PDB file of C-alpha atoms in Angstrom:
ATOM      1  CA  MET A  81     -97.838  70.651 227.142  1.00  0.00           C
ATOM      2  CA  SER A  82    -100.057  72.874 229.167  1.00  0.00           C
ATOM      3  CA  LYS A  83     -99.285  75.339 232.022  1.00  0.00           C
ATOM      4  CA  ARG A  84    -101.305  74.802 235.174  1.00  0.00           C
ATOM      5  CA  LYS A  85    -101.180  76.169 238.593  1.00  0.00           C
ATOM      6  CA  ASN A  86    -100.609  73.610 241.316  1.00  0.00           C
ATOM      7  CA  PRO A  87    -102.005  74.131 244.946  1.00  0.00           C
ATOM      8  CA  SER A  88     -98.788  75.795 246.065  1.00  0.00           C
ATOM      9  CA  GLY A  89     -99.189  78.508 243.446  1.00  0.00           C
ATOM     10  CA  ASN A  90     -96.177  77.566 241.292  1.00  0.00           C
ATOM     11  CA  ASN A  91     -96.634  77.229 237.501  1.00  0.00           C
ATOM     12  CA  THR A  92     -95.757  73.698 236.382  1.00  0.00           C
ATOM     13  CA  LEU A  93     -95.448  72.134 233.071  1.00  0.00           C
ATOM     14  CA  GLU A  94     -97.237  68.848 232.662  1.00  0.00           C
ATOM     15  CA  LYS A  95     -96.638  66.202 229.978  1.00  0.00           C
ATOM     16  CA  LYS A  96     -98.248  62.960 229.467  1.00  0.00           C
ATOM     17  CA  VAL A  97     -95.592  60.174 229.453  1.00  0.00           C
ATOM     18  CA  ASN A  98     -95.663  57.717 226.613  1.00  0.00           C
ATOM     19  CA  LEU A  99     -94.195  54.383 227.899  1.00  0.00           C
ATOM     20  CA  ARG A 100     -93.028  53.349 224.453  1.00  0.00           C
ATOM     21  CA  GLU A 101     -90.937  56.569 224.455  1.00  0.00           C
ATOM     22  CA  VAL A 102     -89.498  55.741 227.793  1.00  0.00           C
ATOM     23  CA  LYS A 103     -88.533  52.297 226.674  1.00  0.00           C
ATOM     24  CA  GLY A 104     -86.805  53.876 223.721  1.00  0.00           C
ATOM     25  CA  SER A 105     -88.990  52.775 220.772  1.00  0.00           C
ATOM     26  CA  ASN A 106     -92.058  54.194 219.048  1.00  0.00           C
ATOM     27  CA  LYS A 107     -92.272  51.126 216.825  1.00  0.00           C
ATOM     28  CA  ALA A 108     -94.845  48.342 217.451  1.00  0.00           C
ATOM     29  CA  THR A 109     -93.254  45.146 218.888  1.00  0.00           C
ATOM     30  CA  PRO A 110     -92.866  42.499 216.031  1.00  0.00           C
ATOM     31  CA  TRP A 111     -94.848  39.396 216.410  1.00  0.00           C
ATOM     32  CA  TRP A 112     -92.457  37.056 214.736  1.00  0.00           C
ATOM     33  CA  PRO A 113     -89.864  36.614 217.575  1.00  0.00           C
ATOM     34  CA  VAL A 114     -92.363  34.986 219.916  1.00  0.00           C
ATOM     35  CA  VAL A 115     -93.568  32.730 216.979  1.00  0.00           C
ATOM     36  CA  ALA A 116     -89.949  31.870 216.359  1.00  0.00           C
ATOM     37  CA  ALA A 117     -89.256  31.039 219.985  1.00  0.00           C
ATOM     38  CA  VAL A 118     -92.273  28.759 220.236  1.00  0.00           C
ATOM     39  CA  LEU A 119     -91.539  27.081 216.953  1.00  0.00           C
ATOM     40  CA  ILE A 120     -87.768  26.495 217.681  1.00  0.00           C
ATOM     41  CA  THR A 121     -88.713  25.111 221.234  1.00  0.00           C
ATOM     42  CA  PHE A 122     -91.307  22.881 219.669  1.00  0.00           C
ATOM     43  CA  LEU A 123     -88.873  21.560 217.098  1.00  0.00           C
ATOM     44  CA  CYS A 124     -86.273  20.821 219.791  1.00  0.00           C
ATOM     45  CA  PHE A 125     -88.706  18.764 221.899  1.00  0.00           C
ATOM     46  CA  THR A 126     -90.730  16.924 219.184  1.00  0.00           C
ATOM     47  CA  SER A 127     -88.313  13.901 219.478  1.00  0.00           C
ATOM     48  CA  ALA A 128     -89.564  13.489 223.085  1.00  0.00           C
ATOM     49  CA  LEU A 129     -93.208  12.835 221.935  1.00  0.00           C
ATOM     50  CA  ASN A 130     -92.307   9.165 220.850  1.00  0.00           C
ATOM     51  CA  ASN A 131     -90.304   8.330 223.899  1.00  0.00           C
ATOM     52  CA  LYS A 132     -91.469   5.927 226.619  1.00  0.00           C
ATOM     53  CA  PHE A 133     -91.413   6.675 230.404  1.00  0.00           C
ATOM     54  CA  VAL A 134     -88.005   6.669 232.052  1.00  0.00           C
ATOM     55  CA  ASN A 135     -86.825   5.079 235.226  1.00  0.00           C
ATOM     56  CA  TRP A 136     -85.114   8.143 236.576  1.00  0.00           C
ATOM     57  CA  ASP A 137     -88.042   9.509 238.625  1.00  0.00           C
ATOM     58  CA  ASP A 138     -91.190   8.483 236.923  1.00  0.00           C
ATOM     59  CA  ASP A 139     -91.651   5.620 239.312  1.00  0.00           C
ATOM     60  CA  ARG A 140     -91.876   8.004 242.260  1.00  0.00           C
ATOM     61  CA  ASN A 141     -93.651  10.688 240.514  1.00  0.00           C
ATOM     62  CA  PHE A 142     -96.611   8.623 239.286  1.00  0.00           C
ATOM     63  CA  TYR A 143     -96.183   4.938 239.357  1.00  0.00           C
ATOM     64  CA  GLU A 144     -95.822   4.751 243.097  1.00  0.00           C
ATOM     65  CA  ASN A 145     -97.669   8.034 244.011  1.00  0.00           C
ATOM     66  CA  PRO A 146    -101.137   7.240 245.361  1.00  0.00           C
ATOM     67  CA  LEU A 147    -102.424  10.712 244.491  1.00  0.00           C
ATOM     68  CA  VAL A 148    -101.786   9.948 240.858  1.00  0.00           C
ATOM     69  CA  GLN A 149    -102.613   6.308 240.966  1.00  0.00           C
ATOM     70  CA  HIS A 150    -106.014   6.554 242.581  1.00  0.00           C
ATOM     71  CA  ILE A 151    -107.680   9.688 241.324  1.00  0.00           C
ATOM     72  CA  ASP A 152    -111.203   9.656 240.207  1.00  0.00           C
ATOM     73  CA  GLU A 153    -114.354  11.720 240.259  1.00  0.00           C
ATOM     74  CA  LYS A 154    -115.138  10.993 243.875  1.00  0.00           C
ATOM     75  CA  ASN A 155    -111.690  12.079 245.345  1.00  0.00           C
ATOM     76  CA  PHE A 156    -110.597  14.461 242.615  1.00  0.00           C
ATOM     77  CA  GLY A 157    -111.075  17.592 244.795  1.00  0.00           C
ATOM     78  CA  GLU A 158    -109.369  16.127 247.920  1.00  0.00           C
ATOM     79  CA  ASN A 159    -106.498  14.732 245.750  1.00  0.00           C
ATOM     80  CA  THR A 160    -106.009  18.053 244.221  1.00  0.00           C
ATOM     81  CA  LYS A 161    -105.831  19.863 247.490  1.00  0.00           C
ATOM     82  CA  THR A 162    -103.336  17.303 248.742  1.00  0.00           C
ATOM     83  CA  ILE A 163    -101.263  17.641 245.634  1.00  0.00           C
ATOM     84  CA  PHE A 164    -101.009  21.356 246.005  1.00  0.00           C
ATOM     85  CA  SER A 165    -100.083  21.092 249.640  1.00  0.00           C
ATOM     86  CA  THR A 166     -97.436  18.391 249.609  1.00  0.00           C
ATOM     87  CA  GLY A 167     -94.146  17.629 247.882  1.00  0.00           C
ATOM     88  CA  VAL A 168     -93.091  14.502 245.917  1.00  0.00           C
ATOM     89  CA  ILE A 169     -89.529  13.175 246.305  1.00  0.00           C
ATOM     90  CA  GLY A 170     -88.364  16.282 248.114  1.00  0.00           C
ATOM     91  CA  ASN A 171     -89.684  18.726 245.618  1.00  0.00           C
ATOM     92  CA  TYR A 172     -92.785  21.003 245.641  1.00  0.00           C
ATOM     93  CA  ASN A 173     -94.039  20.684 242.118  1.00  0.00           C
ATOM     94  CA  PRO A 174     -97.810  20.530 242.219  1.00  0.00           C
ATOM     95  CA  LEU A 175     -98.653  21.424 238.659  1.00  0.00           C
ATOM     96  CA  PRO A 176     -96.739  18.604 237.039  1.00  0.00           C
ATOM     97  CA  ILE A 177     -98.002  16.108 239.591  1.00  0.00           C
ATOM     98  CA  TRP A 178    -101.615  17.350 239.061  1.00  0.00           C
ATOM     99  CA  THR A 179    -101.329  17.033 235.358  1.00  0.00           C
ATOM    100  CA  PHE A 180     -99.811  13.543 235.779  1.00  0.00           C
ATOM    101  CA  ALA A 181    -102.905  12.550 237.855  1.00  0.00           C
ATOM    102  CA  ILE A 182    -105.271  13.913 235.130  1.00  0.00           C
ATOM    103  CA  GLU A 183    -103.191  12.202 232.377  1.00  0.00           C
ATOM    104  CA  LYS A 184    -103.243   8.943 234.279  1.00  0.00           C
ATOM    105  CA  ARG A 185    -107.054   9.193 234.567  1.00  0.00           C
ATOM    106  CA  MET A 186    -107.511  10.064 230.859  1.00  0.00           C
ATOM    107  CA  PHE A 187    -104.835   7.898 229.130  1.00  0.00           C
ATOM    108  CA  GLY A 188    -103.501   5.339 231.681  1.00  0.00           C
ATOM    109  CA  PHE A 189     -99.856   4.443 231.648  1.00  0.00           C
ATOM    110  CA  ASP A 190     -99.934   2.669 228.224  1.00  0.00           C
ATOM    111  CA  LYS A 191     -99.927   5.891 226.170  1.00  0.00           C
ATOM    112  CA  PRO A 192     -96.815   8.022 227.076  1.00  0.00           C
ATOM    113  CA  TYR A 193     -97.215  10.033 223.881  1.00  0.00           C
ATOM    114  CA  TYR A 194    -100.053  12.081 225.456  1.00  0.00           C
ATOM    115  CA  TRP A 195     -98.093  12.625 228.753  1.00  0.00           C
ATOM    116  CA  HIS A 196     -95.113  13.924 226.680  1.00  0.00           C
ATOM    117  CA  LEU A 197     -97.356  16.123 224.398  1.00  0.00           C
ATOM    118  CA  ASN A 198     -98.972  17.687 227.407  1.00  0.00           C
ATOM    119  CA  ASN A 199     -95.565  18.507 228.873  1.00  0.00           C
ATOM    120  CA  VAL A 200     -94.283  19.954 225.575  1.00  0.00           C
ATOM    121  CA  LEU A 201     -97.499  22.129 225.225  1.00  0.00           C
ATOM    122  CA  LEU A 202     -97.085  23.415 228.935  1.00  0.00           C
ATOM    123  CA  HIS A 203     -93.500  24.199 228.114  1.00  0.00           C
ATOM    124  CA  LEU A 204     -94.485  26.086 224.969  1.00  0.00           C
ATOM    125  CA  ILE A 205     -96.900  28.258 227.026  1.00  0.00           C
ATOM    126  CA  CYS A 206     -93.949  28.976 229.501  1.00  0.00           C
ATOM    127  CA  VAL A 207     -91.893  30.073 226.508  1.00  0.00           C
ATOM    128  CA  PHE A 208     -94.649  32.430 225.387  1.00  0.00           C
ATOM    129  CA  LEU A 209     -95.131  33.762 228.924  1.00  0.00           C
ATOM    130  CA  ALA A 210     -91.406  34.338 229.384  1.00  0.00           C
ATOM    131  CA  TYR A 211     -91.327  36.374 226.154  1.00  0.00           C
ATOM    132  CA  ARG A 212     -94.238  38.471 227.154  1.00  0.00           C
ATOM    133  CA  ILE A 213     -92.977  39.041 230.715  1.00  0.00           C
ATOM    134  CA  ALA A 214     -89.586  40.090 229.319  1.00  0.00           C
ATOM    135  CA  LEU A 215     -91.326  42.566 226.935  1.00  0.00           C
ATOM    136  CA  PHE A 216     -93.335  43.952 229.844  1.00  0.00           C
ATOM    137  CA  LEU A 217     -90.119  44.552 231.861  1.00  0.00           C
ATOM    138  CA  GLY A 218     -88.798  46.685 228.989  1.00  0.00           C
ATOM    139  CA  ILE A 219     -86.039  44.381 227.715  1.00  0.00           C
ATOM    140  CA  GLY A 220     -87.184  44.837 223.986  1.00  0.00           C
ATOM    141  CA  TRP A 221     -87.982  42.118 221.599  1.00  0.00           C
ATOM    142  CA  ARG A 222     -84.342  40.915 221.082  1.00  0.00           C
ATOM    143  CA  GLY A 223     -83.903  40.438 224.827  1.00  0.00           C
ATOM    144  CA  ALA A 224     -87.357  38.923 225.146  1.00  0.00           C
ATOM    145  CA  LEU A 225     -86.430  36.418 222.357  1.00  0.00           C
ATOM    146  CA  LEU A 226     -83.228  35.437 224.164  1.00  0.00           C
ATOM    147  CA  THR A 227     -85.152  35.017 227.430  1.00  0.00           C
ATOM    148  CA  ALA A 228     -87.657  32.796 225.705  1.00  0.00           C
ATOM    149  CA  LEU A 229     -84.994  30.778 223.927  1.00  0.00           C
ATOM    150  CA  LEU A 230     -83.198  30.107 227.239  1.00  0.00           C
ATOM    151  CA  LEU A 231     -86.060  27.800 228.109  1.00  0.00           C
ATOM    152  CA  VAL A 232     -84.890  25.478 225.361  1.00  0.00           C
ATOM    153  CA  PHE A 233     -81.956  24.462 227.669  1.00  0.00           C
ATOM    154  CA  ILE A 234     -83.734  22.504 230.329  1.00  0.00           C
ATOM    155  CA  LEU A 235     -82.984  19.116 231.873  1.00  0.00           C
ATOM    156  CA  CYS A 236     -86.419  17.621 230.939  1.00  0.00           C
ATOM    157  CA  VAL A 237     -89.779  18.375 229.859  1.00  0.00           C
TER     158      VAL A 237
END
């Protein structure tokens, strides 16, 4: 600490604030909780990789969606713009629809494994990001781990 006069003439004490002290820990954040969260999530969803498409909403999301059906090099930019500015079956979910269009172009409809793999990988990225955001908010690694593991409980990936 050092004494310094401020413009009003009063002596003030200044101290640099260490954010780790404010959050209550001087220890480094352990790396294993995020690895555990990603691994547990992956293990929970590996059985999805060998599944086929379902008839719940896949028909409207990509079989009957012209933005997914007819994407190619010529209209990729225009289709991408339209995907990110419209909804499908009452929902605004452009990232999944956009990845469906790319997957359809790369793999067609006869290889659902790659579609499911892409969705699981995107979900694992979300688990990692949820953990990091929770840490950033000062929850601590235990709270961040719980936050990340809550993403295991999802309707579908």
